[in-house]
mmCIF file with all atom_site columns, C-alpha atoms in Angstrom:
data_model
loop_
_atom_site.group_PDB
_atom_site.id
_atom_site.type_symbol
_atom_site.label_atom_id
_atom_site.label_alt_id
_atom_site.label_comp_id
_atom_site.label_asym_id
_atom_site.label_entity_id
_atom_site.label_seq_id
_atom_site.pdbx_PDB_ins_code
_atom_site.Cartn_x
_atom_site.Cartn_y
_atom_site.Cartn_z
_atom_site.occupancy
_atom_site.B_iso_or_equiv
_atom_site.pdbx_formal_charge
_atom_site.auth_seq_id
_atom_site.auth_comp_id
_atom_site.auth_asym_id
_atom_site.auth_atom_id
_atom_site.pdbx_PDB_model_num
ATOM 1   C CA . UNK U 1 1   ? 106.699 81.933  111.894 1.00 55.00 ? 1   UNK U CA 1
ATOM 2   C CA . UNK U 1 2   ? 104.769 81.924  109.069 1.00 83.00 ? 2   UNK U CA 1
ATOM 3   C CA . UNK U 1 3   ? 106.767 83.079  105.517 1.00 86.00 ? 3   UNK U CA 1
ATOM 4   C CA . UNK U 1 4   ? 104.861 85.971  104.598 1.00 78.00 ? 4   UNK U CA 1
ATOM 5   C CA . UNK U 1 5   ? 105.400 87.504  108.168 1.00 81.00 ? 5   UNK U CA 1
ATOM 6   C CA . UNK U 1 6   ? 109.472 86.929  107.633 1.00 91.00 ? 6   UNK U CA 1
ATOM 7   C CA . UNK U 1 7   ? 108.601 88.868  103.760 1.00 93.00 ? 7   UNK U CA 1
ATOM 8   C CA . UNK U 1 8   ? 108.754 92.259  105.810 1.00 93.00 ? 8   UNK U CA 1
ATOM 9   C CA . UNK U 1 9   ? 111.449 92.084  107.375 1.00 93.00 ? 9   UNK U CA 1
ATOM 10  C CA . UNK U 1 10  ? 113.663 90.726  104.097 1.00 93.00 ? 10  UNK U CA 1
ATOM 11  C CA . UNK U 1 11  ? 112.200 93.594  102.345 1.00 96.00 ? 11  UNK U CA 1
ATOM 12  C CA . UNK U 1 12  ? 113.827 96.451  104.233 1.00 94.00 ? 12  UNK U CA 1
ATOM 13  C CA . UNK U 1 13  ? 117.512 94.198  105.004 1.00 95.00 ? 13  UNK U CA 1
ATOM 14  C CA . UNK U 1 14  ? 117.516 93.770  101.202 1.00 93.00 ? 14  UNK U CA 1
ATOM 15  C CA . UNK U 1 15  ? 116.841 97.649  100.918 1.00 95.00 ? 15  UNK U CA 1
ATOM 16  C CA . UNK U 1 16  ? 119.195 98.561  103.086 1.00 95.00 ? 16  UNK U CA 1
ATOM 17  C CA . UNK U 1 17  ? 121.811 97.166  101.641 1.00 95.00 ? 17  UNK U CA 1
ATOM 18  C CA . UNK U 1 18  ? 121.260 98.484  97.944  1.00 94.00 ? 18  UNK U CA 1
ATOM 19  C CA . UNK U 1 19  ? 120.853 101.715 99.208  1.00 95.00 ? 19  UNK U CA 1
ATOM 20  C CA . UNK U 1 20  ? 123.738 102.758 97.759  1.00 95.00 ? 20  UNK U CA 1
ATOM 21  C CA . UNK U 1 21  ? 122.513 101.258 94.809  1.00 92.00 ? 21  UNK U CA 1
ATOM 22  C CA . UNK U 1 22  ? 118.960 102.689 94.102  1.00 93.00 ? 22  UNK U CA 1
ATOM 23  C CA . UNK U 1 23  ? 119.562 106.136 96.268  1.00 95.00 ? 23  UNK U CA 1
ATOM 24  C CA . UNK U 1 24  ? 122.121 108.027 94.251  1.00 96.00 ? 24  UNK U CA 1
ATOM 25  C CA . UNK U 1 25  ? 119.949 106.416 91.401  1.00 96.00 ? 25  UNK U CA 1
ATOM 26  C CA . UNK U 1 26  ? 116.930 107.313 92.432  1.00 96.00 ? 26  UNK U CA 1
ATOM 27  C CA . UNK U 1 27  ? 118.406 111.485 92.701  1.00 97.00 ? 27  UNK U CA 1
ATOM 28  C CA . UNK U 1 28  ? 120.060 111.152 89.131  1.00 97.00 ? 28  UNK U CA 1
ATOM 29  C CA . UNK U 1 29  ? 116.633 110.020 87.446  1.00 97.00 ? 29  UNK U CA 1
ATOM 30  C CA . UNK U 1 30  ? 114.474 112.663 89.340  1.00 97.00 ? 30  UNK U CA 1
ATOM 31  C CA . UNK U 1 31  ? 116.534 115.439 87.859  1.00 97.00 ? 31  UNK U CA 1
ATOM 32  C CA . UNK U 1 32  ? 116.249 114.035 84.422  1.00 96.00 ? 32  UNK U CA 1
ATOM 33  C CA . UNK U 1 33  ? 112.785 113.522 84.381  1.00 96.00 ? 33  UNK U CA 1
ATOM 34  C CA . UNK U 1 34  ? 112.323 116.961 85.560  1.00 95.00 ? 34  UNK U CA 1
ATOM 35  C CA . UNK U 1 35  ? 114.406 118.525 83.332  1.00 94.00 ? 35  UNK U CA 1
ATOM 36  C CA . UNK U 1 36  ? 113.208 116.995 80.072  1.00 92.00 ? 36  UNK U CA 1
ATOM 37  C CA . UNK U 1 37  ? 109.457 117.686 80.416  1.00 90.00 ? 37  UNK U CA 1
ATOM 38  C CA . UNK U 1 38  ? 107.105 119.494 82.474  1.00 92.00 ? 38  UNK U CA 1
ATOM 39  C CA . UNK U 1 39  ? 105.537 118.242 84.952  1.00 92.00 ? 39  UNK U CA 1
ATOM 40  C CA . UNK U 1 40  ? 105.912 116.359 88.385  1.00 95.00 ? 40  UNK U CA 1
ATOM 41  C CA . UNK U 1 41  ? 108.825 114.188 88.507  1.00 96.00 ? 41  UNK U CA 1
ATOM 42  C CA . UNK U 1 42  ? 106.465 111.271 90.150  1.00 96.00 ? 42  UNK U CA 1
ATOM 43  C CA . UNK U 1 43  ? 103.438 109.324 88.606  1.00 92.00 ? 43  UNK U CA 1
ATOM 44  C CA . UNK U 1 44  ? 100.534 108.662 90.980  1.00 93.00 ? 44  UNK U CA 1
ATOM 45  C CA . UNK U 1 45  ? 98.037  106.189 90.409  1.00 92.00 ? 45  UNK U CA 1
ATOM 46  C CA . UNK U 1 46  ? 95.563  104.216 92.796  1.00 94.00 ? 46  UNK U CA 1
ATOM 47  C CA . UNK U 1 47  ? 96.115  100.455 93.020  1.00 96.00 ? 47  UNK U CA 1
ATOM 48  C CA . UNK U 1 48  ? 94.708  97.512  94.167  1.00 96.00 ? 48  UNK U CA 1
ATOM 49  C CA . UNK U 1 49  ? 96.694  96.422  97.701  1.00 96.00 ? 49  UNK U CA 1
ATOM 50  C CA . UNK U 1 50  ? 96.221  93.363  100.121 1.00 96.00 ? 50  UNK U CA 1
ATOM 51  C CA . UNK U 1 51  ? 92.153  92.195  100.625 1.00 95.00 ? 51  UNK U CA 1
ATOM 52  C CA . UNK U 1 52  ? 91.755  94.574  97.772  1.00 95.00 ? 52  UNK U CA 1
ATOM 53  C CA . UNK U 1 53  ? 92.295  98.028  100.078 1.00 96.00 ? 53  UNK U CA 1
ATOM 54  C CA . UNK U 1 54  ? 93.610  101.195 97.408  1.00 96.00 ? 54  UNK U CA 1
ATOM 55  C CA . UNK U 1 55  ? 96.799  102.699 97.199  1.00 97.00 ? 55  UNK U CA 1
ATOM 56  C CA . UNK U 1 56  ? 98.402  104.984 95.369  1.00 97.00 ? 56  UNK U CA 1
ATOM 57  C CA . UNK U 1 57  ? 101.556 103.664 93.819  1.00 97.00 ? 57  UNK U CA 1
ATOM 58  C CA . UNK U 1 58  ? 104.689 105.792 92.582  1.00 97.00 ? 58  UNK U CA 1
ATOM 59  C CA . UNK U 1 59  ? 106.391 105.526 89.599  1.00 96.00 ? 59  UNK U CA 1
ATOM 60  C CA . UNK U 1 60  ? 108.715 108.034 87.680  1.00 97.00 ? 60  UNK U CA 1
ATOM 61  C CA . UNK U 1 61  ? 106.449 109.976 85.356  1.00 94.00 ? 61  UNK U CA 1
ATOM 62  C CA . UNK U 1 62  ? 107.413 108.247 81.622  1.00 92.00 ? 62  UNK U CA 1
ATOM 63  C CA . UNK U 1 63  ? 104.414 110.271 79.938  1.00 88.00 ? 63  UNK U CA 1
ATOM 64  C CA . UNK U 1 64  ? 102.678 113.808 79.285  1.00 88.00 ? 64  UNK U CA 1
ATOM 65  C CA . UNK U 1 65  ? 100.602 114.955 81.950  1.00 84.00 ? 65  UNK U CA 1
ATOM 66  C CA . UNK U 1 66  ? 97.696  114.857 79.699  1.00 82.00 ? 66  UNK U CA 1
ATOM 67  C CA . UNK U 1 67  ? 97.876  110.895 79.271  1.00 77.00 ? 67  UNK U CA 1
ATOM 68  C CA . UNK U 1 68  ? 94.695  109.350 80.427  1.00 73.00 ? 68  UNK U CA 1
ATOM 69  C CA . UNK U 1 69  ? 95.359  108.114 84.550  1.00 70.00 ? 69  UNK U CA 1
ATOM 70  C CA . UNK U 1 70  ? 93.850  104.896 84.480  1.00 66.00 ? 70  UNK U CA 1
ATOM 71  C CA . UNK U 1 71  ? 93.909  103.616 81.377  1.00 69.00 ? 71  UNK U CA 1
ATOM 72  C CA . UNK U 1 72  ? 96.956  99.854  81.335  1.00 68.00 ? 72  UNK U CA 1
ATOM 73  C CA . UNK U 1 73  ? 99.374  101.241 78.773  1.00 69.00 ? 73  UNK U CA 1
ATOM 74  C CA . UNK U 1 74  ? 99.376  98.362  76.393  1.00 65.00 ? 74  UNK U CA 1
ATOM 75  C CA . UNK U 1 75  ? 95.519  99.391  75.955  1.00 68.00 ? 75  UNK U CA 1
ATOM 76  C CA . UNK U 1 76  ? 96.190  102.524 74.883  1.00 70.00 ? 76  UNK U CA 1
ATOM 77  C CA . UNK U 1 77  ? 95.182  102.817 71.135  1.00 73.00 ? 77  UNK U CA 1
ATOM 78  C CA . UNK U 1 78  ? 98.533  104.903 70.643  1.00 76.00 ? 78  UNK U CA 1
ATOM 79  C CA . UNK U 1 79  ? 100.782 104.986 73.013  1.00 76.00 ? 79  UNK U CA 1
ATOM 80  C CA . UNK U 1 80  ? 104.005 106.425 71.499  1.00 78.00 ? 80  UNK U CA 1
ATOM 81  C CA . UNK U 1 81  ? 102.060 109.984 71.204  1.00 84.00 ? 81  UNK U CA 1
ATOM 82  C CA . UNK U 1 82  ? 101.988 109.862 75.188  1.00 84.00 ? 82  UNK U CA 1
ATOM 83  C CA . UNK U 1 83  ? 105.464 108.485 76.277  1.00 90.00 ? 83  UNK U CA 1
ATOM 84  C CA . UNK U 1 84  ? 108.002 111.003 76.555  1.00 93.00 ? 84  UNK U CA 1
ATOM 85  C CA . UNK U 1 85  ? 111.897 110.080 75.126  1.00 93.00 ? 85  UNK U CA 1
ATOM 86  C CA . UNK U 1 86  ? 113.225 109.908 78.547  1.00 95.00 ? 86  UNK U CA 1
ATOM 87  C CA . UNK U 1 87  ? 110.064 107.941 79.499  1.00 93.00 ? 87  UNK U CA 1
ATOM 88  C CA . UNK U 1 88  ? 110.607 105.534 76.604  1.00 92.00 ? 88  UNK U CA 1
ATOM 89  C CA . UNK U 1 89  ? 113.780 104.944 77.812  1.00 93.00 ? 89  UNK U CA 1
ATOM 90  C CA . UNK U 1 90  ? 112.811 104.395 81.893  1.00 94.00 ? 90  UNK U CA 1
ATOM 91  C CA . UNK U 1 91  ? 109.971 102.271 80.418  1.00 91.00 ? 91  UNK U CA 1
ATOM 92  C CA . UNK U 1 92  ? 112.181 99.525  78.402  1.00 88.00 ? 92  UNK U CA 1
ATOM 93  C CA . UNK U 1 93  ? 114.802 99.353  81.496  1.00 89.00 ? 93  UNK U CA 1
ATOM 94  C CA . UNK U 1 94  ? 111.641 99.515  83.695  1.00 89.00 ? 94  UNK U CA 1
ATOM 95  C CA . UNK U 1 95  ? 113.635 102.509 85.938  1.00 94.00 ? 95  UNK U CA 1
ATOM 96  C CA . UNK U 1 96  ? 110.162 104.225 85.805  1.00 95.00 ? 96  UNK U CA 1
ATOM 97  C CA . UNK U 1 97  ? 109.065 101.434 88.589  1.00 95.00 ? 97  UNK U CA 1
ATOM 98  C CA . UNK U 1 98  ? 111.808 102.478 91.041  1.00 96.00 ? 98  UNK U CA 1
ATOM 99  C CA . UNK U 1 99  ? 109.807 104.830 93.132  1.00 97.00 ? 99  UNK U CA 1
ATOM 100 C CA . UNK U 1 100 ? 107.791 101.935 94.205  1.00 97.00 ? 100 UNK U CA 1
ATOM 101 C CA . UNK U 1 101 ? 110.369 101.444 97.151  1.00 97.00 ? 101 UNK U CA 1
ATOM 102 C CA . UNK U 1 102 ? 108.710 103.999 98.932  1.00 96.00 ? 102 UNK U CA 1
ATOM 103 C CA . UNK U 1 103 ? 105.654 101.919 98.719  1.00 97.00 ? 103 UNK U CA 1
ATOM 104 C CA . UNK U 1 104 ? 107.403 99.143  100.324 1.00 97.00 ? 104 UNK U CA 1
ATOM 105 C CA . UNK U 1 105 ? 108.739 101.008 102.567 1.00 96.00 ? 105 UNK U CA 1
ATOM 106 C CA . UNK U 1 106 ? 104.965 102.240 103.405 1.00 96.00 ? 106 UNK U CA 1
ATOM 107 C CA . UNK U 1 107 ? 104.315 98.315  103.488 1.00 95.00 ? 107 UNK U CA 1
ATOM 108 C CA . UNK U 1 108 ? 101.832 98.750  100.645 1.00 97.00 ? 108 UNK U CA 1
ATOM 109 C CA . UNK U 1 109 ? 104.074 96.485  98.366  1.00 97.00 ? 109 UNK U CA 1
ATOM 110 C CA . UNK U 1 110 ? 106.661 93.985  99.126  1.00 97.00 ? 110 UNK U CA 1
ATOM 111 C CA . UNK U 1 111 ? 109.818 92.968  96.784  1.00 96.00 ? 111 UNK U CA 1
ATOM 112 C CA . UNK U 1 112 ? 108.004 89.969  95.415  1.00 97.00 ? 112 UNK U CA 1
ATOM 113 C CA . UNK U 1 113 ? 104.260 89.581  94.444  1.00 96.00 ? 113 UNK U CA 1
ATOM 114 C CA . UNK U 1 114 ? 101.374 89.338  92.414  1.00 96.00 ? 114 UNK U CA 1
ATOM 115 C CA . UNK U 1 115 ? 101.569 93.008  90.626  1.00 95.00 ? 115 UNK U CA 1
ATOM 116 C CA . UNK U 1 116 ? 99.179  95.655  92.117  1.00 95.00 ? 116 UNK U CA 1
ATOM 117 C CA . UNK U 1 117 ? 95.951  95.428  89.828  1.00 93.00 ? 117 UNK U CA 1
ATOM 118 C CA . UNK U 1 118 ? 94.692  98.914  88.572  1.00 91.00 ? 118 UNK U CA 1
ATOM 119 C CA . UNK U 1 119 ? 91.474  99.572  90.788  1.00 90.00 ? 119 UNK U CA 1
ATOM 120 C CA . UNK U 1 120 ? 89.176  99.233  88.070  1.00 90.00 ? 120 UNK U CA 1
ATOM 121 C CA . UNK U 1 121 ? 90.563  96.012  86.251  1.00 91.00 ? 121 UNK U CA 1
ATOM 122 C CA . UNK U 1 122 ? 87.584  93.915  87.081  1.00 93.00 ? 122 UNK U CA 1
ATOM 123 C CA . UNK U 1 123 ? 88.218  91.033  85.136  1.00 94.00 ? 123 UNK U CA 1
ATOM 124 C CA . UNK U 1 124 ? 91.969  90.492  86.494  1.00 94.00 ? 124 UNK U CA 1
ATOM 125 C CA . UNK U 1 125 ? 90.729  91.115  89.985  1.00 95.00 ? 125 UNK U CA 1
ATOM 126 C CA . UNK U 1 126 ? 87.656  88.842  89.677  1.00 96.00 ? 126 UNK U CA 1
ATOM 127 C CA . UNK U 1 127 ? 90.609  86.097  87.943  1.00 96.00 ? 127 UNK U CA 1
ATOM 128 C CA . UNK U 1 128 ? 92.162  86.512  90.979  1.00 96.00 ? 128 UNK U CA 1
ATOM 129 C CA . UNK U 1 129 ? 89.438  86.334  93.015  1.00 96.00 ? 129 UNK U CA 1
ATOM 130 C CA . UNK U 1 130 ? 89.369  82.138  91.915  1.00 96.00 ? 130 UNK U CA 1
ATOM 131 C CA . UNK U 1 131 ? 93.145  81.840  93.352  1.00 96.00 ? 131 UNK U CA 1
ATOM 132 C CA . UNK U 1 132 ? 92.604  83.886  96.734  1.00 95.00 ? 132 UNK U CA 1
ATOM 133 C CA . UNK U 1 133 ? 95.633  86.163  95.279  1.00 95.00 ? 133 UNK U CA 1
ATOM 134 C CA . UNK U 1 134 ? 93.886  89.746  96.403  1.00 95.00 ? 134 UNK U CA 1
ATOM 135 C CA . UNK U 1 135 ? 94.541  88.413  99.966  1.00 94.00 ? 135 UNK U CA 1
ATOM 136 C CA . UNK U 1 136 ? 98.445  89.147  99.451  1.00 95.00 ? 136 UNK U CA 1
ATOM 137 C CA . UNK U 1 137 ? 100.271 91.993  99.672  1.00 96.00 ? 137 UNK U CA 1
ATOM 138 C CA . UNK U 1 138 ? 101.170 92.610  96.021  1.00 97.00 ? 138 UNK U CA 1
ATOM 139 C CA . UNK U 1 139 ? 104.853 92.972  94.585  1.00 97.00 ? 139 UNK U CA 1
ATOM 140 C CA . UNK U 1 140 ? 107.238 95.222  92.826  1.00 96.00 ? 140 UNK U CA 1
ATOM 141 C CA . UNK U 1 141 ? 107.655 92.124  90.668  1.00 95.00 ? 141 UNK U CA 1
ATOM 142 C CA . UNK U 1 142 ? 106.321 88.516  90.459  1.00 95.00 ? 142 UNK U CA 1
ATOM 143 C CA . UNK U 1 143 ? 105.868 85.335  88.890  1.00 95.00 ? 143 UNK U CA 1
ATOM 144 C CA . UNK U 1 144 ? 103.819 86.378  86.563  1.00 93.00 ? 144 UNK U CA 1
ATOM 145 C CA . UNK U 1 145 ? 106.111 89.469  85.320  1.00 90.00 ? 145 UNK U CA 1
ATOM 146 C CA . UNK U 1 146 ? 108.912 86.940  84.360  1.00 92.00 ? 146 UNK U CA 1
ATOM 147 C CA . UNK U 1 147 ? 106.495 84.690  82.826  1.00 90.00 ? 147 UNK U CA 1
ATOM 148 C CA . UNK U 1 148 ? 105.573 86.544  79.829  1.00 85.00 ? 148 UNK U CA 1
ATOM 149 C CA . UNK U 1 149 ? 104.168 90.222  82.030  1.00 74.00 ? 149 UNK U CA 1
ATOM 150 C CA . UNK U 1 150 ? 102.264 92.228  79.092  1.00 71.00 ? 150 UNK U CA 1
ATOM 151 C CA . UNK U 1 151 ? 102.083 89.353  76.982  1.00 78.00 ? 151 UNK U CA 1
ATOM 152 C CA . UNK U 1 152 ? 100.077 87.163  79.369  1.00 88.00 ? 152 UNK U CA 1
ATOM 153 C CA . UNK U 1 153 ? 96.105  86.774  79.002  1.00 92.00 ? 153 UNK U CA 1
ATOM 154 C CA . UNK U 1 154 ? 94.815  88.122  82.440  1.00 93.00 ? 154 UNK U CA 1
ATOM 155 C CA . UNK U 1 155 ? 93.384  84.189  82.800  1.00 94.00 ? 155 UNK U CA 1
ATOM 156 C CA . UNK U 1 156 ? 96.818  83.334  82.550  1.00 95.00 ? 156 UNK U CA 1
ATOM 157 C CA . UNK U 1 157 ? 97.955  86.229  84.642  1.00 95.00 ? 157 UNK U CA 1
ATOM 158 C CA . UNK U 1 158 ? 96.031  85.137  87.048  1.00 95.00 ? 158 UNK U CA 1
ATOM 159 C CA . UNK U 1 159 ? 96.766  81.817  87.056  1.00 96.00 ? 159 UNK U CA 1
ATOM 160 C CA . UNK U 1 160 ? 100.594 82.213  87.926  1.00 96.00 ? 160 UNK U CA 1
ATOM 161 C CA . UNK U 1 161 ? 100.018 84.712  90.566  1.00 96.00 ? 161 UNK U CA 1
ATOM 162 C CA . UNK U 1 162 ? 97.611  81.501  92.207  1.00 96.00 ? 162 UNK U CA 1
ATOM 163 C CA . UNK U 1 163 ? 100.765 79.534  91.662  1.00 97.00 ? 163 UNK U CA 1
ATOM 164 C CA . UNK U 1 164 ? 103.042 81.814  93.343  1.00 96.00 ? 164 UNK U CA 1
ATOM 165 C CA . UNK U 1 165 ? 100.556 81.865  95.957  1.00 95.00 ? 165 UNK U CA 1
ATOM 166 C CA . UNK U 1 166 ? 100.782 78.495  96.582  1.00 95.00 ? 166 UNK U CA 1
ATOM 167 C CA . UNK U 1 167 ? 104.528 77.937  96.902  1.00 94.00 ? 167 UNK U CA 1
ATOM 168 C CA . UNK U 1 168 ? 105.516 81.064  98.117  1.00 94.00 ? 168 UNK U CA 1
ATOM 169 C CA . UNK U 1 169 ? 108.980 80.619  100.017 1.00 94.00 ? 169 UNK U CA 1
ATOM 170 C CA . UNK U 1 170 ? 112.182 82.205  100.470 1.00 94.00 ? 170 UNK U CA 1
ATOM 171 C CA . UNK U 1 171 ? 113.855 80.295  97.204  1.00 95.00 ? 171 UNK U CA 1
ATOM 172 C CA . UNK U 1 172 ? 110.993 81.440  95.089  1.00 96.00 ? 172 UNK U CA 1
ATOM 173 C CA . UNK U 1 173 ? 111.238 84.872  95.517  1.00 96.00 ? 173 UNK U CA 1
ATOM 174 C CA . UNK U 1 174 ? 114.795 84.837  95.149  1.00 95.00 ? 174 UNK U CA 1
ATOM 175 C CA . UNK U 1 175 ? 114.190 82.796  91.766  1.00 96.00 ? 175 UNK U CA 1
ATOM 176 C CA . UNK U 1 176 ? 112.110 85.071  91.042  1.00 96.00 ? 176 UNK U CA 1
ATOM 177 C CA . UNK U 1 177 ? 114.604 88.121  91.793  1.00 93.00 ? 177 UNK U CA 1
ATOM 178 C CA . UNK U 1 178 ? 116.954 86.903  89.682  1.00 92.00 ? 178 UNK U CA 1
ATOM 179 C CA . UNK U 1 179 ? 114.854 85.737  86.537  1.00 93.00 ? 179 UNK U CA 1
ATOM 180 C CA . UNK U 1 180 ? 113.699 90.028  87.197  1.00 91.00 ? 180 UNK U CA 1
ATOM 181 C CA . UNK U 1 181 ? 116.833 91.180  86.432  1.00 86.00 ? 181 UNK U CA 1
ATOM 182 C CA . UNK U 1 182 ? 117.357 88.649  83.391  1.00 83.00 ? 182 UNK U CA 1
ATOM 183 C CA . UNK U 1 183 ? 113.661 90.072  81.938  1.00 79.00 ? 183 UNK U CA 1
ATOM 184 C CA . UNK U 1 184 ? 114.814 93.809  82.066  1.00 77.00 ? 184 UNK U CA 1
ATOM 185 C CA . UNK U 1 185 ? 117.697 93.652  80.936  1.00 72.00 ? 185 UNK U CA 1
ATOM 186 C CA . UNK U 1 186 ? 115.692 92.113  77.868  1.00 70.00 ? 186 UNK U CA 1
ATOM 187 C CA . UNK U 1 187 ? 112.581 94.550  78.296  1.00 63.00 ? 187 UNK U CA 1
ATOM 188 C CA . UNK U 1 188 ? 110.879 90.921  77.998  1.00 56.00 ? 188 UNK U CA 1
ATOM 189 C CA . UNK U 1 189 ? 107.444 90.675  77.385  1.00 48.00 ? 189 UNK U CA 1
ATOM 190 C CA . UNK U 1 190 ? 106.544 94.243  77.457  1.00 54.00 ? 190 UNK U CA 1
ATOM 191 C CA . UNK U 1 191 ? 104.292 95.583  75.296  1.00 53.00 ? 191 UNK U CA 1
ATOM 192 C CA . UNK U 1 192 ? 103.353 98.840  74.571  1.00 52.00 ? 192 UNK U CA 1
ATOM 193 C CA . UNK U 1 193 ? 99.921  99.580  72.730  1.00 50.00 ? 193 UNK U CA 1
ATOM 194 C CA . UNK U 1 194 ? 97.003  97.862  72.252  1.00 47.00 ? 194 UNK U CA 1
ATOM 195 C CA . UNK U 1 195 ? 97.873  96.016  69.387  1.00 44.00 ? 195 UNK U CA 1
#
């Protein structure tokens, strides 16, 4: 059987057993986003999925409701007027991205990935296009994330998510996995802003 059919499967053993990691989680951070600003406790916004079908991927809401939907942060001209304190705080631990289990759950996303494109980010998609990448089933994280994430030029973007594409196995993703948890910890290569 072919890799990415096994993917599925590993997805929801590896969520089963954290559950008792990410659930109480998961209930703790709901309550504190809710309680520190108004508005829904989830962010919804429509994403590129596999062969380029849309979704609409969760995250915790990190800004004001009156931040602009589908606008990448890091090109918003200012984004510190939009993130809210708690937000800024989800945002450099990257909690705000938990709620994206339910999308792998939903099979929209799988544990490892190229990241979900924004539906209107042409060039990255058409970048992507060159690698055969929007053909996979994109990922809560990915090569590309612990290779530099905001940092990376979407040519270069691009490029890793072809590489992952070509050797994706079991020991990458865990590789992968692990270099995650070494990136967040650091809040590595995110950038906020569009300078």
């Amino acid at each position: 059987m072919e890799y990415y059919r096994v993917k599925r499967v590993l997805d929801f053993i590896f969520l089963f057993f954290s559950l008792p990691l990410w659930g109480p989680l998961m209930l703790v951070l709901a309550a504190v986003v809710k309680l520190s600003s108004k508005g829904p406790v989830f962010f919804k916004q429509k994403r590129l999925g596999r062969d380029k079908s849309h979704f609409m991927i969760y995250k915790f809401r990190s800004m004001y409701t009156s931040t602009p939907k589908d606008t990448p942060t890091h090109l918003l001209e200012n984004p510190d007027i939009h993130i809210t304190p708690v937000g800024r705080v989800l945002r450099k631990l990257s909690l705000d991205e938990l709620p994206q289990i339910f999308n792998i759950i939903k099979g929209e996303l799988t544990l490892v990935g190229p990241r979900p494109a924004l539906w209107n980010q042409d060039d990255l998609i058409a970048e992507r296009d060159k690698y055969r990448v929007n053909g996979l089933t994109p990922g809560l994280t990915g090569l590309a994330q612990v290779s530099g994430r905001d940092e990376l030029p979407i040519d270069v973007k691009a490029k890793y998510d072809g590489e992952y594409k070509a050797g994706m196995c079991f020991a990458l993703d865990m590789k992968i996995l692990f270099l995650t948890v070494g990136s967040v910890f650091r809040s590595k290569g995110v950038v906020e802003g569009a300078n």
